[in-house]
Amino acid sequence: MDKHYDVIIFGAGPAGLTAGIYLGRARAKTLILDTATVGGQTVLSYSVANYPGVEETSGREISQTMLRQAKSFGCEVRPYARIAEVELAGPEKAVTLENGSRFTFQVAVVATGGVPRKLGLESEEAFVSKGISFCATCDGDFFSDRPIAIIGGGNSALEEAIALSAFASHITIIHEFDHFQAEPWIVEEVRANPKMEFLMEQDIREFEGGGSLERVITKHKRTGEITVTPVDGCFIFIGYVANSSLVEGSVTLNDRGEIVTDEELRTNLPGVFAAGDVRAKRYRQITTAVADGTVAAMAALETLRGLER
Amino acid sequence: MLQTGLNHIESQPDFESLVRDNEKVMLCCGRMGPMCLPVYDIMESLGEDYANVAFRDMDFDGPASSIVRRLPHVRDFFSLPFTIYYNNGEVVHATSGIQTHQQVTESLDRAFGTAS
């Protein structure tokens, strides 16, 4: 027999957990489903120092606190859910898990977050964790006194380059444009660092090596010149992509795959809201995700009240 | 010192009794870092489905970690955690870096057969 909820939230990151706190506290019967662990990308942060009211904490700690708050208000949370099918179009919505469990609900909040953007090369996948990394803080010390490359030219890429210069013997920053998009002060700091070398206007062609990564092959966008950069490691920081595959084909997405919402975070489907990094917006922080979760929950409650009338 | 809900392997004798007393072992060697924590969480969640597997963790910066660090299987690993699957004391599979729930269950099934 199906189990019924007022609201199902997809995603247990800061946006989803915040929505769960507000909805649970308002006594809406709420379930949060996540295909992975609780916390989303937040758990990947060693230190969170810009969350107002908290001097400094870890991403995991702040996520666990939000989880405890949501549960304390009666919100159910299921991490590692294997979702087989989601039906969002009608007034009675449903989600079916791979184990056959089926839940019906009236309102959905899609808060499935984002994932690090990858280049999409087969050789990139082959060397993930064998030289290719997406987390400087986690893996930086494996590359002490070794040459590495960093791919990207935004704030994250250059800030991580500065952090990694404490370990690596030499850093080649590889970027697709002829200029960096990072803040000028970061660019200045990177350019002043004697360990840094720059390869601009490059297409990444291939990662090569034996058991682990040994070189990056790039091609100049204008001249076609091929460059072989010998490295032991390569860190890729080229942004994030919205994790919107769950609603692809049913909810309106923009050309970057992000869910389009109005000011109250409604999508094109009645009773379906989107919050956090999965929706189209400019700034992506824990604080903006929390704000989204709040707005989506309050708008969802208004929708529920409308359905009761 | 790892702060997880898993039992820890902290010494060579700990490890020896682990593989002596358990046919199937999943050992995750890492830190309290962002790529390691999700793997510990996943291991904790799998205890019921894989009741025949002993799930343990080990501090990458602790003295016992040399047991894992010197394995030839991890020579090309550059991301924590290092996760090792032992069957009858022999390494049958190893992974490096953060893993999803699906990747972990695929590794368990590959190493030991399907869930109990």
Coordinates of C-alpha atoms in Angstrom, one line a residue:
Chain A
M1 CA 0.0 0.0 0.0
D2 CA 1.2 3.5 -0.9
K3 CA 2.3 5.8 1.9
H4 CA 1.1 9.4 1.6
Y5 CA 2.9 12.6 2.5
D6 CA 1.9 16.2 2.2
V7 CA 5.3 17.1 0.8
I8 CA 8.3 15.1 -0.5
I9 CA 11.6 16.9 -0.8
F10 CA 14.2 15.5 -3.2
G11 CA 17.6 16.3 -1.8
A12 CA 19.0 16.5 1.7
G13 CA 21.4 19.3 1.3
P14 CA 21.0 22.7 3.0
A15 CA 18.1 23.7 0.8
G16 CA 16.2 20.4 1.3
L17 CA 16.9 20.2 5.0
T18 CA 15.8 23.8 5.6
A19 CA 12.6 23.1 3.7
G20 CA 12.2 20.0 5.9
I21 CA 12.7 22.0 9.1
Y22 CA 10.0 24.6 8.1
L23 CA 7.5 22.1 6.8
G24 CA 8.0 19.7 9.7
R25 CA 7.6 22.6 12.2
A26 CA 4.4 23.5 10.4
R27 CA 3.2 19.9 10.9
A28 CA 3.1 19.1 7.2
K29 CA 3.8 15.4 6.8
T30 CA 7.2 15.5 5.1
L31 CA 9.7 13.1 3.7
I32 CA 13.2 14.0 2.4
L33 CA 14.7 11.5 -0.1
D34 CA 18.3 11.7 -1.2
T35 CA 20.2 9.3 -3.4
A36 CA 23.4 10.0 -1.5
T37 CA 24.4 11.0 2.0
V38 CA 22.8 13.9 4.0
G39 CA 24.4 17.3 3.4
G40 CA 25.0 17.4 -0.3
Q41 CA 28.0 19.3 -1.4
T42 CA 28.2 21.0 2.0
V43 CA 29.9 17.8 3.5
L44 CA 32.8 18.4 1.1
S45 CA 33.7 21.6 2.9
Y46 CA 36.3 21.2 5.7
S47 CA 35.5 24.6 7.1
V48 CA 32.5 26.9 6.9
A49 CA 33.3 30.3 8.3
N50 CA 30.7 32.5 6.6
Y51 CA 27.5 31.1 7.9
P52 CA 26.0 33.8 10.0
G53 CA 25.6 33.0 13.7
V54 CA 28.2 30.3 13.6
E55 CA 31.8 31.4 13.9
E56 CA 33.3 28.4 12.2
T57 CA 32.2 24.8 11.7
S58 CA 32.6 22.0 9.2
G59 CA 30.2 21.2 6.4
R60 CA 29.4 17.9 8.0
E61 CA 28.6 19.4 11.4
I62 CA 26.3 22.0 10.0
S63 CA 24.5 19.3 7.9
Q64 CA 24.2 17.0 10.9
T65 CA 22.7 19.9 12.9
M66 CA 20.2 20.7 10.2
L67 CA 19.3 16.9 10.0
R68 CA 18.7 16.8 13.7
Q69 CA 16.5 19.9 13.5
A70 CA 14.5 18.5 10.7
K71 CA 14.0 15.2 12.4
S72 CA 13.1 16.9 15.7
F73 CA 10.1 18.5 13.9
G74 CA 8.9 15.1 12.6
C75 CA 10.4 15.3 9.1
E76 CA 11.4 11.8 7.9
V77 CA 14.7 11.6 6.1
R78 CA 15.9 8.7 3.8
P79 CA 19.4 8.9 2.5
Y80 CA 20.7 6.5 -0.2
A81 CA 17.2 6.2 -1.7
R82 CA 17.2 4.4 -5.1
I83 CA 14.6 6.3 -7.0
A84 CA 13.0 4.3 -10.0
E85 CA 10.3 6.7 -11.1
V86 CA 8.9 10.1 -10.3
E87 CA 5.4 11.4 -11.4
L88 CA 5.1 15.1 -10.8
A89 CA 2.6 16.3 -13.5
G90 CA -0.8 15.7 -11.8
P91 CA -2.4 16.9 -8.6
E92 CA -1.6 13.5 -7.0
K93 CA 2.2 13.0 -7.3
A94 CA 4.1 9.8 -6.7
V95 CA 7.6 8.4 -6.4
T96 CA 8.6 4.8 -6.7
L97 CA 11.8 3.4 -5.3
E98 CA 13.8 0.5 -6.8
N99 CA 12.7 -1.8 -3.9
G100 CA 9.1 -1.3 -4.9
S101 CA 8.1 1.2 -2.2
R102 CA 5.7 3.9 -3.5
F103 CA 4.9 7.2 -1.9
T104 CA 2.2 9.6 -3.0
F105 CA 2.3 13.3 -2.2
Q106 CA 0.7 16.6 -3.1
V107 CA 3.7 19.0 -3.2
A108 CA 7.3 18.5 -4.3
V109 CA 10.4 20.5 -3.5
V110 CA 13.2 19.6 -5.8
A111 CA 16.5 20.4 -4.1
T112 CA 18.9 18.0 -5.7
G113 CA 21.8 20.4 -5.8
G114 CA 24.8 20.3 -8.2
V115 CA 27.8 18.2 -9.0
P116 CA 31.3 19.3 -10.1
R117 CA 31.5 19.8 -13.8
K118 CA 33.7 17.3 -15.6
L119 CA 35.4 17.6 -19.0
G120 CA 33.7 14.5 -20.3
L121 CA 36.8 12.7 -21.5
E122 CA 37.0 8.9 -21.1
S123 CA 40.6 9.3 -20.0
E124 CA 39.4 11.7 -17.3
E125 CA 37.3 9.0 -15.7
A126 CA 40.1 6.5 -16.0
F127 CA 42.5 8.6 -13.8
V128 CA 40.0 9.9 -11.2
S129 CA 41.6 9.2 -7.8
K130 CA 44.7 8.0 -9.7
G131 CA 46.0 11.6 -10.2
I132 CA 42.9 13.5 -11.2
S133 CA 41.1 15.1 -8.2
F134 CA 38.3 17.6 -7.6
C135 CA 39.3 18.4 -4.0
A136 CA 42.6 20.2 -3.2
T137 CA 42.0 20.1 0.5
C138 CA 41.5 16.4 0.5
D139 CA 44.2 15.2 -1.9
G140 CA 46.8 18.1 -1.9
D141 CA 49.3 16.4 0.4
F142 CA 49.6 13.4 -2.0
F143 CA 51.4 15.7 -4.4
S144 CA 54.1 17.1 -2.1
D145 CA 57.1 18.1 -4.2
R146 CA 55.4 16.8 -7.4
P147 CA 54.3 18.7 -10.5
I148 CA 50.6 19.2 -11.0
A149 CA 48.2 20.9 -13.3
I150 CA 45.1 22.8 -12.5
I151 CA 42.3 23.2 -15.0
G152 CA 40.1 26.2 -14.7
G153 CA 40.3 30.0 -14.5
G154 CA 37.6 31.1 -12.0
N155 CA 37.9 32.0 -8.3
S156 CA 37.8 28.3 -7.2
A157 CA 40.6 27.2 -9.6
L158 CA 43.0 30.0 -8.7
E159 CA 42.3 29.9 -4.9
E160 CA 43.0 26.2 -4.9
A161 CA 46.1 26.8 -7.0
I162 CA 47.4 29.1 -4.2
A163 CA 46.5 26.5 -1.6
L164 CA 48.2 23.7 -3.6
S165 CA 51.4 25.7 -4.1
A166 CA 52.1 24.8 -0.4
F167 CA 52.6 21.2 -1.6
A168 CA 53.4 20.9 -5.3
S169 CA 56.8 21.5 -6.8
H170 CA 55.3 23.2 -9.9
I171 CA 51.8 24.1 -11.0
T172 CA 50.6 24.5 -14.6
I173 CA 47.3 26.4 -14.8
I174 CA 45.5 25.4 -17.9
H175 CA 42.6 27.5 -19.0
E176 CA 40.3 27.7 -22.1
F177 CA 40.3 31.5 -22.4
D178 CA 43.1 34.1 -22.9
H179 CA 42.2 35.6 -19.5
F180 CA 41.1 34.5 -16.1
Q181 CA 37.6 35.1 -14.8
A182 CA 38.7 35.2 -11.2
E183 CA 38.8 38.3 -9.0
P184 CA 41.8 40.5 -10.0
W185 CA 43.4 40.2 -6.5
I186 CA 43.5 36.4 -6.9
V187 CA 44.9 36.6 -10.4
E188 CA 47.6 38.9 -9.1
E189 CA 48.5 36.6 -6.3
V190 CA 48.7 33.6 -8.7
R191 CA 50.8 35.5 -11.2
A192 CA 53.3 36.5 -8.5
N193 CA 53.8 32.9 -7.3
P194 CA 57.1 31.5 -8.7
K195 CA 55.7 28.0 -8.8
M196 CA 53.0 28.9 -11.4
E197 CA 53.1 28.5 -15.1
F198 CA 50.2 29.4 -17.4
L199 CA 48.8 27.6 -20.5
M200 CA 46.0 29.8 -21.9
E201 CA 43.5 29.2 -24.7
Q202 CA 43.8 25.4 -24.4
D203 CA 41.5 22.5 -25.2
I204 CA 42.1 19.5 -23.1
R205 CA 42.6 16.6 -25.5
E206 CA 43.7 13.7 -23.3
F207 CA 45.0 12.5 -20.0
E208 CA 47.7 9.9 -20.3
G209 CA 49.7 7.6 -18.0
G210 CA 50.2 4.0 -16.8
G211 CA 48.7 3.1 -13.5
S212 CA 48.4 6.7 -12.5
L213 CA 48.4 10.1 -14.4
E214 CA 51.6 11.1 -16.1
R215 CA 50.8 13.9 -18.5
V216 CA 48.1 16.2 -19.8
I217 CA 47.8 16.8 -23.6
T218 CA 46.3 20.1 -24.7
K219 CA 45.8 21.9 -28.0
H220 CA 45.9 25.7 -28.5
K221 CA 42.5 26.9 -29.6
R222 CA 43.8 29.3 -32.3
T223 CA 47.2 27.9 -33.4
G224 CA 46.4 24.1 -33.0
E225 CA 49.8 23.7 -31.3
I226 CA 49.9 20.5 -29.1
T227 CA 51.4 20.8 -25.7
V228 CA 52.4 17.8 -23.5
T229 CA 52.5 18.7 -19.8
P230 CA 54.2 16.1 -17.6
V231 CA 52.4 16.0 -14.2
D232 CA 51.7 13.6 -11.3
G233 CA 48.3 15.2 -10.5
C234 CA 45.6 17.3 -12.1
F235 CA 42.9 19.2 -10.2
I236 CA 39.8 20.2 -12.2
F237 CA 37.8 23.2 -11.1
I238 CA 35.5 24.2 -14.0
G239 CA 32.3 24.9 -12.0
Y240 CA 29.2 22.9 -11.2
V241 CA 26.3 21.5 -13.2
A242 CA 22.8 21.3 -11.8
N243 CA 21.7 17.8 -10.8
S244 CA 18.4 18.0 -12.5
S245 CA 18.2 14.6 -14.3
L246 CA 15.4 13.6 -11.9
V247 CA 13.0 16.1 -13.4
E248 CA 14.4 16.4 -16.9
G249 CA 11.5 16.2 -19.4
S250 CA 8.8 17.2 -16.9
V251 CA 10.0 20.5 -15.4
T252 CA 11.3 23.5 -17.5
L253 CA 15.1 23.7 -17.5
N254 CA 17.2 26.5 -18.9
D255 CA 20.1 25.8 -21.4
R256 CA 22.4 24.9 -18.5
G257 CA 20.0 22.3 -17.2
E258 CA 19.0 24.4 -14.2
I259 CA 15.3 24.5 -13.1
V260 CA 13.6 27.7 -14.0
T261 CA 11.5 29.2 -11.1
D262 CA 9.6 32.3 -10.2
E263 CA 10.3 34.5 -7.2
E264 CA 8.5 32.1 -4.9
L265 CA 10.4 29.2 -6.4
R266 CA 7.5 27.7 -8.3
T267 CA 8.4 25.7 -11.4
N268 CA 6.1 25.4 -14.4
L269 CA 4.4 22.4 -12.8
P270 CA 1.7 23.2 -10.2
G271 CA 2.7 22.0 -6.7
V272 CA 6.4 21.6 -7.7
F273 CA 9.0 23.9 -6.3
A274 CA 12.8 24.1 -6.7
A275 CA 15.4 25.3 -4.2
G276 CA 19.1 25.5 -3.9
D277 CA 21.9 24.9 -6.5
V278 CA 19.6 23.0 -8.9
R279 CA 17.7 26.1 -9.8
A280 CA 18.7 28.9 -12.1
K281 CA 20.3 31.6 -10.1
R282 CA 23.5 33.5 -9.9
Y283 CA 24.9 33.0 -6.4
R284 CA 25.4 29.6 -4.8
Q285 CA 26.3 29.5 -1.1
I286 CA 25.0 27.6 1.9
T287 CA 23.2 30.7 2.9
T288 CA 21.4 31.2 -0.4
A289 CA 20.4 27.5 -0.4
V290 CA 19.0 27.9 3.1
A291 CA 17.1 31.0 2.0
D292 CA 15.7 29.0 -1.0
G293 CA 14.7 26.2 1.3
T294 CA 12.8 28.6 3.5
V295 CA 11.0 30.3 0.6
A296 CA 10.1 27.0 -1.1
A297 CA 8.7 25.6 2.2
M298 CA 6.6 28.7 2.9
A299 CA 5.2 28.7 -0.7
A300 CA 4.6 24.9 -0.4
L301 CA 2.6 25.5 2.8
E302 CA 0.5 28.1 1.0
T303 CA -0.1 25.6 -1.8
L304 CA -1.1 22.9 0.7
R305 CA -3.5 25.3 2.4
G306 CA -5.0 26.1 -1.0
L307 CA -5.5 22.4 -1.7
E308 CA -7.3 22.0 1.6
R309 CA -9.8 24.8 0.9
Chain B
M1 CA 41.4 9.2 15.9
L2 CA 38.4 8.6 13.7
Q3 CA 35.0 9.6 15.1
T4 CA 32.6 7.3 13.2
G5 CA 30.1 4.7 14.2
L6 CA 32.3 2.0 12.8
N7 CA 34.7 -0.2 14.8
H8 CA 38.3 1.0 14.3
I9 CA 41.5 -0.9 13.4
E10 CA 44.2 0.8 15.4
S11 CA 47.1 -1.8 15.5
Q12 CA 48.6 -4.7 13.7
P13 CA 47.1 -7.2 16.2
D14 CA 43.7 -5.6 15.6
F15 CA 44.1 -6.1 11.9
E16 CA 45.3 -9.7 12.3
S17 CA 42.4 -10.7 14.4
L18 CA 40.0 -8.9 12.0
V19 CA 41.1 -11.0 9.0
R20 CA 41.5 -14.1 11.0
D21 CA 38.0 -14.0 12.5
N22 CA 36.1 -12.6 9.4
E23 CA 36.1 -14.2 6.0
K24 CA 34.8 -11.0 4.3
V25 CA 36.1 -7.6 5.3
M26 CA 35.7 -4.0 4.0
L27 CA 38.3 -1.7 5.5
C28 CA 38.2 2.0 4.8
C29 CA 41.5 3.9 5.6
G30 CA 40.9 7.6 5.7
R31 CA 40.7 10.8 7.7
M32 CA 37.7 12.8 9.0
G33 CA 37.7 14.6 5.7
P34 CA 35.0 15.4 3.2
M35 CA 35.7 12.6 0.8
C36 CA 36.0 10.0 3.5
L37 CA 33.0 10.8 5.7
P38 CA 30.4 9.8 3.1
V39 CA 32.1 6.4 2.6
Y40 CA 32.0 5.8 6.4
D41 CA 28.3 6.7 6.4
I42 CA 27.6 4.3 3.5
M43 CA 29.4 1.5 5.3
E44 CA 27.4 2.1 8.5
S45 CA 24.2 2.0 6.4
L46 CA 25.1 -1.4 4.9
G47 CA 25.5 -3.5 8.0
E48 CA 22.1 -5.1 7.7
D49 CA 22.2 -5.8 4.0
Y50 CA 25.7 -7.2 4.2
A51 CA 25.6 -9.0 7.6
N52 CA 28.3 -11.4 6.5
V53 CA 30.8 -8.5 5.9
A54 CA 32.9 -6.9 8.7
F55 CA 32.9 -3.2 8.1
R56 CA 35.9 -1.4 9.7
D57 CA 37.8 1.9 9.4
M58 CA 41.4 2.9 10.0
D59 CA 43.0 6.3 10.6
F60 CA 45.2 7.1 7.6
D61 CA 47.6 9.0 9.9
G62 CA 47.6 6.3 12.6
P63 CA 50.4 3.7 13.0
A64 CA 48.3 0.8 11.7
S65 CA 47.8 2.5 8.3
S66 CA 51.2 1.1 7.1
I67 CA 49.2 -2.1 6.6
V68 CA 47.2 -0.4 3.9
R69 CA 49.8 2.1 2.6
R70 CA 52.3 -0.7 1.8
L71 CA 49.9 -2.7 -0.3
P72 CA 50.8 -2.9 -4.0
H73 CA 47.2 -2.3 -4.8
V74 CA 47.3 1.3 -3.6
R75 CA 50.5 2.3 -5.4
D76 CA 48.6 4.4 -7.9
F77 CA 46.1 5.8 -5.5
F78 CA 46.1 9.6 -4.9
S79 CA 42.7 10.2 -3.2
L80 CA 41.4 9.3 0.2
P81 CA 39.9 7.1 1.4
F82 CA 41.7 3.9 0.4
T83 CA 39.1 1.2 0.7
I84 CA 40.3 -2.4 0.7
Y85 CA 38.2 -5.6 0.4
Y86 CA 39.6 -8.8 1.9
N87 CA 38.3 -12.3 1.3
N88 CA 40.0 -14.9 3.6
G89 CA 42.8 -12.4 4.3
E90 CA 43.6 -11.7 0.7
V91 CA 43.0 -8.4 -1.0
V92 CA 40.4 -9.0 -3.7
H93 CA 39.5 -5.4 -4.6
A94 CA 40.5 -1.8 -3.7
T95 CA 39.2 1.7 -4.5
S96 CA 40.5 5.2 -4.0
G97 CA 38.5 8.3 -3.3
I98 CA 34.9 9.1 -2.5
Q99 CA 32.5 6.5 -3.6
T100 CA 28.7 6.6 -4.0
H101 CA 26.4 4.1 -2.3
Q102 CA 26.0 2.3 -5.7
Q103 CA 29.7 2.1 -6.2
V104 CA 30.2 0.6 -2.8
T105 CA 27.5 -2.0 -3.2
E106 CA 29.0 -2.8 -6.7
S107 CA 32.4 -3.2 -5.1
L108 CA 31.0 -5.5 -2.3
D109 CA 29.1 -7.6 -4.8
R110 CA 32.2 -7.8 -7.0
A111 CA 34.4 -8.8 -4.1
F112 CA 32.1 -11.1 -2.2
G113 CA 29.1 -12.0 -4.3
T114 CA 25.6 -10.5 -3.8
A115 CA 24.2 -9.2 -0.5
S116 CA 23.3 -11.7 2.1

